PDB file of N, CA and C in Angstrom:
ATOM      1  N   UNK J 144     114.067 100.760  92.028  1.00  0.00           N
ATOM      2  CA  UNK J 144     113.395  99.112  92.331  1.00  0.00           C
ATOM      3  C   UNK J 144     114.202  97.934  91.832  1.00  0.00           C
ATOM      4  N   UNK J 145     115.089  97.153  91.645  1.00  0.00           N
ATOM      5  CA  UNK J 145     115.903  96.003  90.972  1.00  0.00           C
ATOM      6  C   UNK J 145     114.580  95.059  90.448  1.00  0.00           C
ATOM      7  N   UNK J 146     114.483  94.864  89.315  1.00  0.00           N
ATOM      8  CA  UNK J 146     114.088  93.557  87.637  1.00  0.00           C
ATOM      9  C   UNK J 146     113.726  92.704  88.205  1.00  0.00           C
ATOM     10  N   UNK J 147     114.282  92.702  89.726  1.00  0.00           N
ATOM     11  CA  UNK J 147     114.566  90.952  90.321  1.00  0.00           C
ATOM     12  C   UNK J 147     112.860  90.960  90.988  1.00  0.00           C
ATOM     13  N   UNK J 148     112.874  91.837  92.073  1.00  0.00           N
ATOM     14  CA  UNK J 148     111.646  91.431  93.323  1.00  0.00           C
ATOM     15  C   UNK J 148     110.995  91.727  92.397  1.00  0.00           C
ATOM     16  N   UNK J 149     109.828  92.170  93.711  1.00  0.00           N
ATOM     17  CA  UNK J 149     108.607  92.091  93.659  1.00  0.00           C
ATOM     18  C   UNK J 149     107.786  93.016  94.668  1.00  0.00           C
ATOM     19  N   UNK J 150     107.251  93.140  94.874  1.00  0.00           N
ATOM     20  CA  UNK J 150     106.361  94.942  95.873  1.00  0.00           C
ATOM     21  C   UNK J 150     104.832  93.644  96.375  1.00  0.00           C
ATOM     22  N   UNK J 151     105.209  94.103  97.554  1.00  0.00           N
ATOM     23  CA  UNK J 151     103.845  93.087  98.310  1.00  0.00           C
ATOM     24  C   UNK J 151     102.322  94.059  97.950  1.00  0.00           C
ATOM     25  N   UNK J 152     101.191  94.391  97.686  1.00  0.00           N
ATOM     26  CA  UNK J 152     100.654  95.018  97.261  1.00  0.00           C
ATOM     27  C   UNK J 152     100.154  94.702  99.202  1.00  0.00           C
ATOM     28  N   UNK J 153      99.235  95.762  99.161  1.00  0.00           N
ATOM     29  CA  UNK J 153      98.383  96.207 101.118  1.00  0.00           C
ATOM     30  C   UNK J 153      97.496  94.642 101.505  1.00  0.00           C
ATOM     31  N   UNK J 154      96.620  94.435 100.082  1.00  0.00           N
ATOM     32  CA  UNK J 154      96.181  93.677 100.316  1.00  0.00           C
ATOM     33  C   UNK J 154      97.153  91.939 100.542  1.00  0.00           C
ATOM     34  N   UNK J 155      98.045  91.771  99.831  1.00  0.00           N
ATOM     35  CA  UNK J 155      98.567  90.927  99.641  1.00  0.00           C
ATOM     36  C   UNK J 155      99.226  90.704 101.549  1.00  0.00           C
ATOM     37  N   UNK J 156     100.027  91.734 102.327  1.00  0.00           N
ATOM     38  CA  UNK J 156     100.482  92.057 103.708  1.00  0.00           C
ATOM     39  C   UNK J 156      99.249  91.483 104.111  1.00  0.00           C
ATOM     40  N   UNK J 157      97.672  91.957 104.176  1.00  0.00           N
ATOM     41  CA  UNK J 157      97.471  92.072 105.212  1.00  0.00           C
ATOM     42  C   UNK J 157      96.779  90.015 104.839  1.00  0.00           C
ATOM     43  N   UNK J 158      96.505  89.158 103.613  1.00  0.00           N
ATOM     44  CA  UNK J 158      96.248  87.431 103.658  1.00  0.00           C
ATOM     45  C   UNK J 158      97.398  87.006 104.476  1.00  0.00           C
ATOM     46  N   UNK J 159      98.206  87.306 104.390  1.00  0.00           N
ATOM     47  CA  UNK J 159     100.173  86.549 104.202  1.00  0.00           C
ATOM     48  C   UNK J 159     100.351  86.877 105.918  1.00  0.00           C
ATOM     49  N   UNK J 160      99.788  88.210 106.814  1.00  0.00           N
ATOM     50  CA  UNK J 160      98.592  88.749 108.141  1.00  0.00           C
ATOM     51  C   UNK J 160      98.153  87.650 108.364  1.00  0.00           C
ATOM     52  N   UNK J 161      97.160  87.748 108.071  1.00  0.00           N
ATOM     53  CA  UNK J 161      95.634  86.618 108.233  1.00  0.00           C
ATOM     54  C   UNK J 161      95.794  85.533 108.045  1.00  0.00           C
ATOM     55  N   UNK J 162      96.734  84.737 107.605  1.00  0.00           N
ATOM     56  CA  UNK J 162      96.863  83.156 107.339  1.00  0.00           C
ATOM     57  C   UNK J 162      98.783  82.406 106.993  1.00  0.00           C
ATOM     58  N   UNK J 163      99.319  83.549 107.954  1.00  0.00           N
ATOM     59  CA  UNK J 163     100.339  82.512 108.510  1.00  0.00           C
ATOM     60  C   UNK J 163     100.810  83.307 109.166  1.00  0.00           C
ATOM     61  N   UNK J 164     100.612  84.227 110.023  1.00  0.00           N
ATOM     62  CA  UNK J 164     101.139  84.538 111.405  1.00  0.00           C
ATOM     63  C   UNK J 164     101.118  83.447 112.859  1.00  0.00           C
ATOM     64  N   UNK J 165     100.024  83.014 112.651  1.00  0.00           N
ATOM     65  CA  UNK J 165     100.886  81.812 113.299  1.00  0.00           C
ATOM     66  C   UNK J 165     102.363  80.849 112.435  1.00  0.00           C
ATOM     67  N   UNK J 166     101.281  80.437 112.763  1.00  0.00           N
ATOM     68  CA  UNK J 166     102.529  79.215 111.360  1.00  0.00           C
ATOM     69  C   UNK J 166     104.354  80.036 111.895  1.00  0.00           C
ATOM     70  N   UNK J 167     104.484  81.484 111.255  1.00  0.00           N
ATOM     71  CA  UNK J 167     105.522  82.017 111.687  1.00  0.00           C
ATOM     72  C   UNK J 167     105.644  82.563 112.883  1.00  0.00           C
ATOM     73  N   UNK J 168     104.761  83.230 113.301  1.00  0.00           N
ATOM     74  CA  UNK J 168     105.471  82.773 114.774  1.00  0.00           C
ATOM     75  C   UNK J 168     105.398  80.983 115.257  1.00  0.00           C
ATOM     76  N   UNK J 169     104.786  80.513 114.951  1.00  0.00           N
ATOM     77  CA  UNK J 169     105.809  79.527 115.905  1.00  0.00           C
ATOM     78  C   UNK J 169     106.896  78.212 115.223  1.00  0.00           C
ATOM     79  N   UNK J 170     106.824  78.992 114.122  1.00  0.00           N
ATOM     80  CA  UNK J 170     109.276  78.991 113.560  1.00  0.00           C
ATOM     81  C   UNK J 170     109.622  79.409 114.493  1.00  0.00           C
ATOM     82  N   UNK J 171     109.113  80.877 114.948  1.00  0.00           N
ATOM     83  CA  UNK J 171     110.134  81.936 115.355  1.00  0.00           C
ATOM     84  C   UNK J 171     109.986  81.758 116.555  1.00  0.00           C
ATOM     85  N   UNK J 172     109.075  80.620 117.920  1.00  0.00           N
ATOM     86  CA  UNK J 172     108.907  80.271 118.768  1.00  0.00           C
ATOM     87  C   UNK J 172     110.909  78.707 118.697  1.00  0.00           C
ATOM     88  N   UNK J 173     110.043  78.052 117.838  1.00  0.00           N
ATOM     89  CA  UNK J 173     110.959  76.775 117.536  1.00  0.00           C
ATOM     90  C   UNK J 173     112.237  76.673 117.094  1.00  0.00           C
ATOM     91  N   UNK J 174     112.637  78.094 116.490  1.00  0.00           N
ATOM     92  CA  UNK J 174     114.075  78.015 116.357  1.00  0.00           C
ATOM     93  C   UNK J 174     114.678  79.355 117.941  1.00  0.00           C
ATOM     94  N   UNK J 175     114.128  79.191 118.615  1.00  0.00           N
ATOM     95  CA  UNK J 175     114.307  80.026 120.059  1.00  0.00           C
ATOM     96  C   UNK J 175     114.525  79.001 121.093  1.00  0.00           C
ATOM     97  N   UNK J 176     113.685  77.729 121.076  1.00  0.00           N
ATOM     98  CA  UNK J 176     113.553  76.623 121.653  1.00  0.00           C
ATOM     99  C   UNK J 176     114.793  76.204 121.361  1.00  0.00           C
ATOM    100  N   UNK J 177     115.123  75.767 119.721  1.00  0.00           N
ATOM    101  CA  UNK J 177     116.145  75.053 119.257  1.00  0.00           C
ATOM    102  C   UNK J 177     117.510  74.564 119.549  1.00  0.00           C
ATOM    103  N   UNK J 178     117.513  76.459 119.245  1.00  0.00           N
ATOM    104  CA  UNK J 178     119.530  76.691 119.126  1.00  0.00           C
ATOM    105  C   UNK J 178     119.514  76.275 118.180  1.00  0.00           C
ATOM    106  N   UNK J 179     120.175  76.172 117.765  1.00  0.00           N
ATOM    107  CA  UNK J 179     121.280  75.268 116.555  1.00  0.00           C
ATOM    108  C   UNK J 179     120.807  73.998 115.650  1.00  0.00           C
ATOM    109  N   UNK J 180     120.186  73.647 116.477  1.00  0.00           N
ATOM    110  CA  UNK J 180     119.668  72.503 116.124  1.00  0.00           C
ATOM    111  C   UNK J 180     118.412  72.904 114.746  1.00  0.00           C
ATOM    112  N   UNK J 181     118.716  72.701 113.889  1.00  0.00           N
ATOM    113  CA  UNK J 181     117.962  73.804 113.156  1.00  0.00           C
ATOM    114  C   UNK J 181     116.839  72.436 111.943  1.00  0.00           C
ATOM    115  N   UNK J 182     117.738  71.827 112.607  1.00  0.00           N
ATOM    116  CA  UNK J 182     116.585  70.338 111.540  1.00  0.00           C
ATOM    117  C   UNK J 182     115.037  70.649 111.967  1.00  0.00           C
ATOM    118  N   UNK J 183     115.155  70.583 113.647  1.00  0.00           N
ATOM    119  CA  UNK J 183     114.204  70.670 114.181  1.00  0.00           C
ATOM    120  C   UNK J 183     112.665  71.178 114.170  1.00  0.00           C
ATOM    121  N   UNK J 184     113.737  72.917 112.869  1.00  0.00           N
ATOM    122  CA  UNK J 184     112.066  73.085 113.272  1.00  0.00           C
ATOM    123  C   UNK J 184     111.890  73.149 111.715  1.00  0.00           C
ATOM    124  N   UNK J 185     111.850  71.911 110.657  1.00  0.00           N
ATOM    125  CA  UNK J 185     113.133  71.691 109.179  1.00  0.00           C
ATOM    126  C   UNK J 185     111.557  71.855 108.311  1.00  0.00           C
ATOM    127  N   UNK J 186     110.644  71.675 109.421  1.00  0.00           N
ATOM    128  CA  UNK J 186     109.111  71.184 108.169  1.00  0.00           C
ATOM    129  C   UNK J 186     108.544  72.561 109.434  1.00  0.00           C
ATOM    130  N   UNK J 187     108.587  73.711 110.262  1.00  0.00           N
ATOM    131  CA  UNK J 187     107.108  73.714 109.969  1.00  0.00           C
ATOM    132  C   UNK J 187     108.342  75.409 109.027  1.00  0.00           C
ATOM    133  N   UNK J 188     109.621  75.002 108.658  1.00  0.00           N
ATOM    134  CA  UNK J 188     109.948  76.327 108.304  1.00  0.00           C
ATOM    135  C   UNK J 188     109.597  75.906 106.678  1.00  0.00           C
ATOM    136  N   UNK J 189     108.709  74.586 106.255  1.00  0.00           N
ATOM    137  CA  UNK J 189     108.331  74.180 104.592  1.00  0.00           C
ATOM    138  C   UNK J 189     106.783  74.626 105.363  1.00  0.00           C
ATOM    139  N   UNK J 190     105.995  74.179 106.302  1.00  0.00           N
ATOM    140  CA  UNK J 190     104.967  74.503 105.944  1.00  0.00           C
ATOM    141  C   UNK J 190     104.992  76.710 105.655  1.00  0.00           C
ATOM    142  N   UNK J 191     105.802  77.315 106.466  1.00  0.00           N
ATOM    143  CA  UNK J 191     105.550  78.604 106.507  1.00  0.00           C
ATOM    144  C   UNK J 191     105.710  78.278 104.673  1.00  0.00           C
ATOM    145  N   UNK J 192     106.516  78.287 104.436  1.00  0.00           N
ATOM    146  CA  UNK J 192     107.386  79.129 102.823  1.00  0.00           C
ATOM    147  C   UNK J 192     106.181  77.827 102.240  1.00  0.00           C
ATOM    148  N   UNK J 193     105.138  77.498 102.347  1.00  0.00           N
ATOM    149  CA  UNK J 193     103.907  76.688 101.513  1.00  0.00           C
ATOM    150  C   UNK J 193     102.731  78.091 102.097  1.00  0.00           C
ATOM    151  N   UNK J 194     102.838  78.348 102.733  1.00  0.00           N
ATOM    152  CA  UNK J 194     101.944  79.130 103.026  1.00  0.00           C
ATOM    153  C   UNK J 194     102.038  80.528 102.798  1.00  0.00           C
ATOM    154  N   UNK J 195     103.719  81.010 102.563  1.00  0.00           N
ATOM    155  CA  UNK J 195     103.114  82.645 101.667  1.00  0.00           C
ATOM    156  C   UNK J 195     103.492  82.344 100.211  1.00  0.00           C
ATOM    157  N   UNK J 196     103.532  81.249 100.070  1.00  0.00           N
ATOM    158  CA  UNK J 196     103.621  80.963  98.331  1.00  0.00           C
ATOM    159  C   UNK J 196     101.846  80.286  97.901  1.00  0.00           C
ATOM    160  N   UNK J 197     101.296  80.132  98.990  1.00  0.00           N
ATOM    161  CA  UNK J 197      99.327  80.233  98.992  1.00  0.00           C
ATOM    162  C   UNK J 197      99.706  81.260  98.733  1.00  0.00           C
ATOM    163  N   UNK J 198      99.459  82.828  98.543  1.00  0.00           N
ATOM    164  CA  UNK J 198      99.367  83.838  98.787  1.00  0.00           C
ATOM    165  C   UNK J 198      99.780  84.332  98.044  1.00  0.00           C
ATOM    166  N   UNK J 199     101.021  84.161  97.730  1.00  0.00           N
ATOM    167  CA  UNK J 199     101.686  84.700  96.468  1.00  0.00           C
ATOM    168  C   UNK J 199     102.514  84.060  94.952  1.00  0.00           C
ATOM    169  N   UNK J 200     102.752  82.865  95.791  1.00  0.00           N
ATOM    170  CA  UNK J 200     102.836  81.840  94.534  1.00  0.00           C
ATOM    171  C   UNK J 200     101.565  80.471  94.286  1.00  0.00           C
ATOM    172  N   UNK J 201     101.194  81.023  94.214  1.00  0.00           N
ATOM    173  CA  UNK J 201      99.478  80.012  93.736  1.00  0.00           C
ATOM    174  C   UNK J 201      99.737  79.026  94.027  1.00  0.00           C
ATOM    175  N   UNK J 202     100.464  78.906  92.378  1.00  0.00           N
ATOM    176  CA  UNK J 202     100.951  77.976  91.375  1.00  0.00           C
ATOM    177  C   UNK J 202     101.393  77.050  91.491  1.00  0.00           C
ATOM    178  N   UNK J 203     102.787  77.992  91.978  1.00  0.00           N
ATOM    179  CA  UNK J 203     103.860  76.493  92.787  1.00  0.00           C
ATOM    180  C   UNK J 203     103.636  75.674  94.382  1.00  0.00           C
ATOM    181  N   UNK J 204     102.777  76.894  94.818  1.00  0.00           N
ATOM    182  CA  UNK J 204     101.850  75.952  96.210  1.00  0.00           C
ATOM    183  C   UNK J 204     101.253  74.484  95.444  1.00  0.00           C
ATOM    184  N   UNK J 205     100.394  74.746  94.445  1.00  0.00           N
ATOM    185  CA  UNK J 205      99.549  74.080  93.944  1.00  0.00           C
ATOM    186  C   UNK J 205     100.807  72.828  93.795  1.00  0.00           C
ATOM    187  N   UNK J 206     101.063  72.896  93.171  1.00  0.00           N
ATOM    188  CA  UNK J 206     103.126  71.989  92.462  1.00  0.00           C
ATOM    189  C   UNK J 206     102.453  71.398  93.830  1.00  0.00           C
ATOM    190  N   UNK J 207     103.475  71.163  94.620  1.00  0.00           N
ATOM    191  CA  UNK J 207     104.763  71.508  95.878  1.00  0.00           C
ATOM    192  C   UNK J 207     102.844  70.402  96.668  1.00  0.00           C
ATOM    193  N   UNK J 208     101.785  71.248  96.974  1.00  0.00           N
ATOM    194  CA  UNK J 208     100.447  70.175  97.505  1.00  0.00           C
ATOM    195  C   UNK J 208     100.752  68.491  96.869  1.00  0.00           C
ATOM    196  N   UNK J 209      99.973  68.570  94.807  1.00  0.00           N
ATOM    197  CA  UNK J 209     100.279  67.709  94.282  1.00  0.00           C
ATOM    198  C   UNK J 209     101.389  66.302  94.546  1.00  0.00           C
ATOM    199  N   UNK J 210     103.103  67.584  94.689  1.00  0.00           N
ATOM    200  CA  UNK J 210     103.353  66.032  95.529  1.00  0.00           C
ATOM    201  C   UNK J 210     103.886  65.972  96.621  1.00  0.00           C
ATOM    202  N   UNK J 211     103.122  66.934  97.421  1.00  0.00           N
ATOM    203  CA  UNK J 211     103.419  66.304  99.293  1.00  0.00           C
ATOM    204  C   UNK J 211     102.426  64.942  99.323  1.00  0.00           C
ATOM    205  N   UNK J 212     101.324  65.308  97.913  1.00  0.00           N
ATOM    206  CA  UNK J 212      99.832  63.978  98.963  1.00  0.00           C
ATOM    207  C   UNK J 212     100.511  63.212  97.648  1.00  0.00           C
ATOM    208  N   UNK J 213     101.556  63.323  96.582  1.00  0.00           N
ATOM    209  CA  UNK J 213     102.202  61.650  94.898  1.00  0.00           C
ATOM    210  C   UNK J 213     102.678  61.259  97.083  1.00  0.00           C
ATOM    211  N   UNK J 214     103.606  61.807  97.449  1.00  0.00           N
ATOM    212  CA  UNK J 214     104.329  61.463  98.723  1.00  0.00           C
ATOM    213  C   UNK J 214     103.657  60.351  99.525  1.00  0.00           C
ATOM    214  N   UNK J 215     102.762  60.976 100.733  1.00  0.00           N
ATOM    215  CA  UNK J 215     102.202  60.771 101.216  1.00  0.00           C
ATOM    216  C   UNK J 215     101.443  59.425 100.103  1.00  0.00           C
ATOM    217  N   UNK J 216     100.888  58.862  99.484  1.00  0.00           N
ATOM    218  CA  UNK J 216     100.069  58.320  99.028  1.00  0.00           C
ATOM    219  C   UNK J 216     100.667  57.031  98.526  1.00  0.00           C
ATOM    220  N   UNK J 217     101.721  57.122  98.253  1.00  0.00           N
ATOM    221  CA  UNK J 217     102.967  56.475  98.252  1.00  0.00           C
ATOM    222  C   UNK J 217     102.958  55.801  98.551  1.00  0.00           C
ATOM    223  N   UNK J 218     102.807  55.844  99.865  1.00  0.00           N
ATOM    224  CA  UNK J 218     103.014  54.904 101.406  1.00  0.00           C
ATOM    225  C   UNK J 218     104.619  54.374 101.847  1.00  0.00           C
ATOM    226  N   UNK J 219     105.026  55.768 101.808  1.00  0.00           N
ATOM    227  CA  UNK J 219     107.257  55.377 101.176  1.00  0.00           C
ATOM    228  C   UNK J 219     107.756  55.109 100.804  1.00  0.00           C
ATOM    229  N   UNK J 220     106.404  54.872  98.949  1.00  0.00           N
ATOM    230  CA  UNK J 220     107.326  54.570  98.636  1.00  0.00           C
ATOM    231  C   UNK J 220     108.668  55.862  97.302  1.00  0.00           C
ATOM    232  N   UNK J 221     107.447  56.918  97.699  1.00  0.00           N
ATOM    233  CA  UNK J 221     108.336  57.862  97.812  1.00  0.00           C
ATOM    234  C   UNK J 221     108.914  58.768  98.731  1.00  0.00           C
ATOM    235  N   UNK J 222     110.274  58.487  98.744  1.00  0.00           N
ATOM    236  CA  UNK J 222     110.653  60.092  99.944  1.00  0.00           C
ATOM    237  C   UNK J 222     110.774  61.288  99.648  1.00  0.00           C
ATOM    238  N   UNK J 223     110.577  62.267 100.998  1.00  0.00           N
ATOM    239  CA  UNK J 223     109.945  63.328 100.826  1.00  0.00           C
ATOM    240  C   UNK J 223     110.490  64.449 100.380  1.00  0.00           C
ATOM    241  N   UNK J 224     111.619  63.984 100.532  1.00  0.00           N
ATOM    242  CA  UNK J 224     113.357  64.941  99.715  1.00  0.00           C
ATOM    243  C   UNK J 224     112.300  64.466  98.048  1.00  0.00           C
ATOM    244  N   UNK J 225     111.442  63.582  97.729  1.00  0.00           N
ATOM    245  CA  UNK J 225     111.097  63.838  95.484  1.00  0.00           C
ATOM    246  C   UNK J 225     109.944  65.551  95.299  1.00  0.00           C
ATOM    247  N   UNK J 226     110.148  66.357  96.784  1.00  0.00           N
ATOM    248  CA  UNK J 226     109.523  67.399  96.086  1.00  0.00           C
ATOM    249  C   UNK J 226     110.856  68.274  96.325  1.00  0.00           C
ATOM    250  N   UNK J 227     111.916  68.029  97.308  1.00  0.00           N
ATOM    251  CA  UNK J 227     112.923  69.310  97.504  1.00  0.00           C
ATOM    252  C   UNK J 227     112.455  70.364  96.229  1.00  0.00           C
ATOM    253  N   UNK J 228     112.546  70.301  95.025  1.00  0.00           N
ATOM    254  CA  UNK J 228     112.862  70.894  93.987  1.00  0.00           C
ATOM    255  C   UNK J 228     111.250  72.495  94.081  1.00  0.00           C
ATOM    256  N   UNK J 229     110.476  71.507  94.111  1.00  0.00           N
ATOM    257  CA  UNK J 229     109.984  72.808  94.614  1.00  0.00           C
ATOM    258  C   UNK J 229     109.960  73.552  95.534  1.00  0.00           C
ATOM    259  N   UNK J 230     109.980  73.078  96.867  1.00  0.00           N
ATOM    260  CA  UNK J 230     110.082  73.839  97.914  1.00  0.00           C
ATOM    261  C   UNK J 230     111.097  74.861  97.347  1.00  0.00           C
ATOM    262  N   UNK J 231     112.461  74.636  96.928  1.00  0.00           N
ATOM    263  CA  UNK J 231     112.594  75.408  96.230  1.00  0.00           C
ATOM    264  C   UNK J 231     112.584  76.024  95.740  1.00  0.00           C
ATOM    265  N   UNK J 232     111.584  76.305  94.674  1.00  0.00           N
ATOM    266  CA  UNK J 232     111.253  77.156  93.616  1.00  0.00           C
ATOM    267  C   UNK J 232     110.272  77.636  94.431  1.00  0.00           C
ATOM    268  N   UNK J 233     109.373  77.050  95.586  1.00  0.00           N
ATOM    269  CA  UNK J 233     108.749  78.608  96.302  1.00  0.00           C
ATOM    270  C   UNK J 233     109.423  79.572  96.885  1.00  0.00           C
ATOM    271  N   UNK J 234     110.453  79.075  97.217  1.00  0.00           N
ATOM    272  CA  UNK J 234     111.899  80.200  98.239  1.00  0.00           C
ATOM    273  C   UNK J 234     112.452  80.768  96.735  1.00  0.00           C
ATOM    274  N   UNK J 235     112.544  81.071  96.151  1.00  0.00           N
ATOM    275  CA  UNK J 235     113.291  81.288  95.135  1.00  0.00           C
ATOM    276  C   UNK J 235     112.310  82.310  94.602  1.00  0.00           C
ATOM    277  N   UNK J 236     110.712  81.860  95.301  1.00  0.00           N
ATOM    278  CA  UNK J 236     109.903  83.026  94.341  1.00  0.00           C
ATOM    279  C   UNK J 236     109.586  84.012  95.754  1.00  0.00           C
ATOM    280  N   UNK J 237     109.490  83.804  96.303  1.00  0.00           N
ATOM    281  CA  UNK J 237     109.247  84.023  98.211  1.00  0.00           C
ATOM    282  C   UNK J 237     110.392  84.979  99.038  1.00  0.00           C
ATOM    283  N   UNK J 238     112.074  84.989  97.697  1.00  0.00           N
ATOM    284  CA  UNK J 238     112.475  86.159  97.912  1.00  0.00           C
ATOM    285  C   UNK J 238     112.769  86.869  96.620  1.00  0.00           C
ATOM    286  N   UNK J 239     111.708  86.370  95.426  1.00  0.00           N
ATOM    287  CA  UNK J 239     111.348  88.275  94.847  1.00  0.00           C
ATOM    288  C   UNK J 239     110.786  88.670  95.180  1.00  0.00           C
ATOM    289  N   UNK J 240     110.256  88.728  96.495  1.00  0.00           N
ATOM    290  CA  UNK J 240     109.145  90.060  97.595  1.00  0.00           C
ATOM    291  C   UNK J 240     109.392  89.583  98.540  1.00  0.00           C
ATOM    292  N   UNK J 241     111.146  89.704  98.790  1.00  0.00           N
ATOM    293  CA  UNK J 241     111.760  89.459 100.476  1.00  0.00           C
ATOM    294  C   UNK J 241     111.421  89.732 101.203  1.00  0.00           C
ATOM    295  N   UNK J 242     110.009  87.854 101.807  1.00  0.00           N
ATOM    296  CA  UNK J 242     110.229  87.756 102.637  1.00  0.00           C
ATOM    297  C   UNK J 242     109.785  86.489 103.073  1.00  0.00           C
ATOM    298  N   UNK J 243     110.832  85.403 102.194  1.00  0.00           N
ATOM    299  CA  UNK J 243     112.668  84.689 102.364  1.00  0.00           C
ATOM    300  C   UNK J 243     113.236  84.814 102.541  1.00  0.00           C
ATOM    301  N   UNK J 244     114.943  85.117 103.096  1.00  0.00           N
ATOM    302  CA  UNK J 244     113.838  83.536 104.098  1.00  0.00           C
ATOM    303  C   UNK J 244     113.245  84.649 105.516  1.00  0.00           C
ATOM    304  N   UNK J 245     113.025  83.799 106.381  1.00  0.00           N
ATOM    305  CA  UNK J 245     111.882  84.134 107.563  1.00  0.00           C
ATOM    306  C   UNK J 245     113.327  84.996 108.664  1.00  0.00           C
ATOM    307  N   UNK J 246     113.514  86.042 109.471  1.00  0.00           N
ATOM    308  CA  UNK J 246     113.652  86.816 110.059  1.00  0.00           C
ATOM    309  C   UNK J 246     113.066  86.237 111.484  1.00  0.00           C
TER     310      UNK J 246
END
């Protein structure tokens, strides 16, 4: 195994399935329905990344949640893109488990 990858435990696999399978299926359906229009499913993609991160990288998910709440509470003063670094950090963590990108 590569030193920068992590293996999912059976419990983690089950938790991911229970918590995130519906969101992941919705993302797949959106991608099929929208073809090359990737921006149509961007928010769903972020939700699936967040869902997986809640199970596999809860600290990163918490930091994203704090950022997102700050954006919402700013009532338009902060752009949603303010949380992009948190999203990228969650994606990077999920890559270590080989569960991202979602197929």
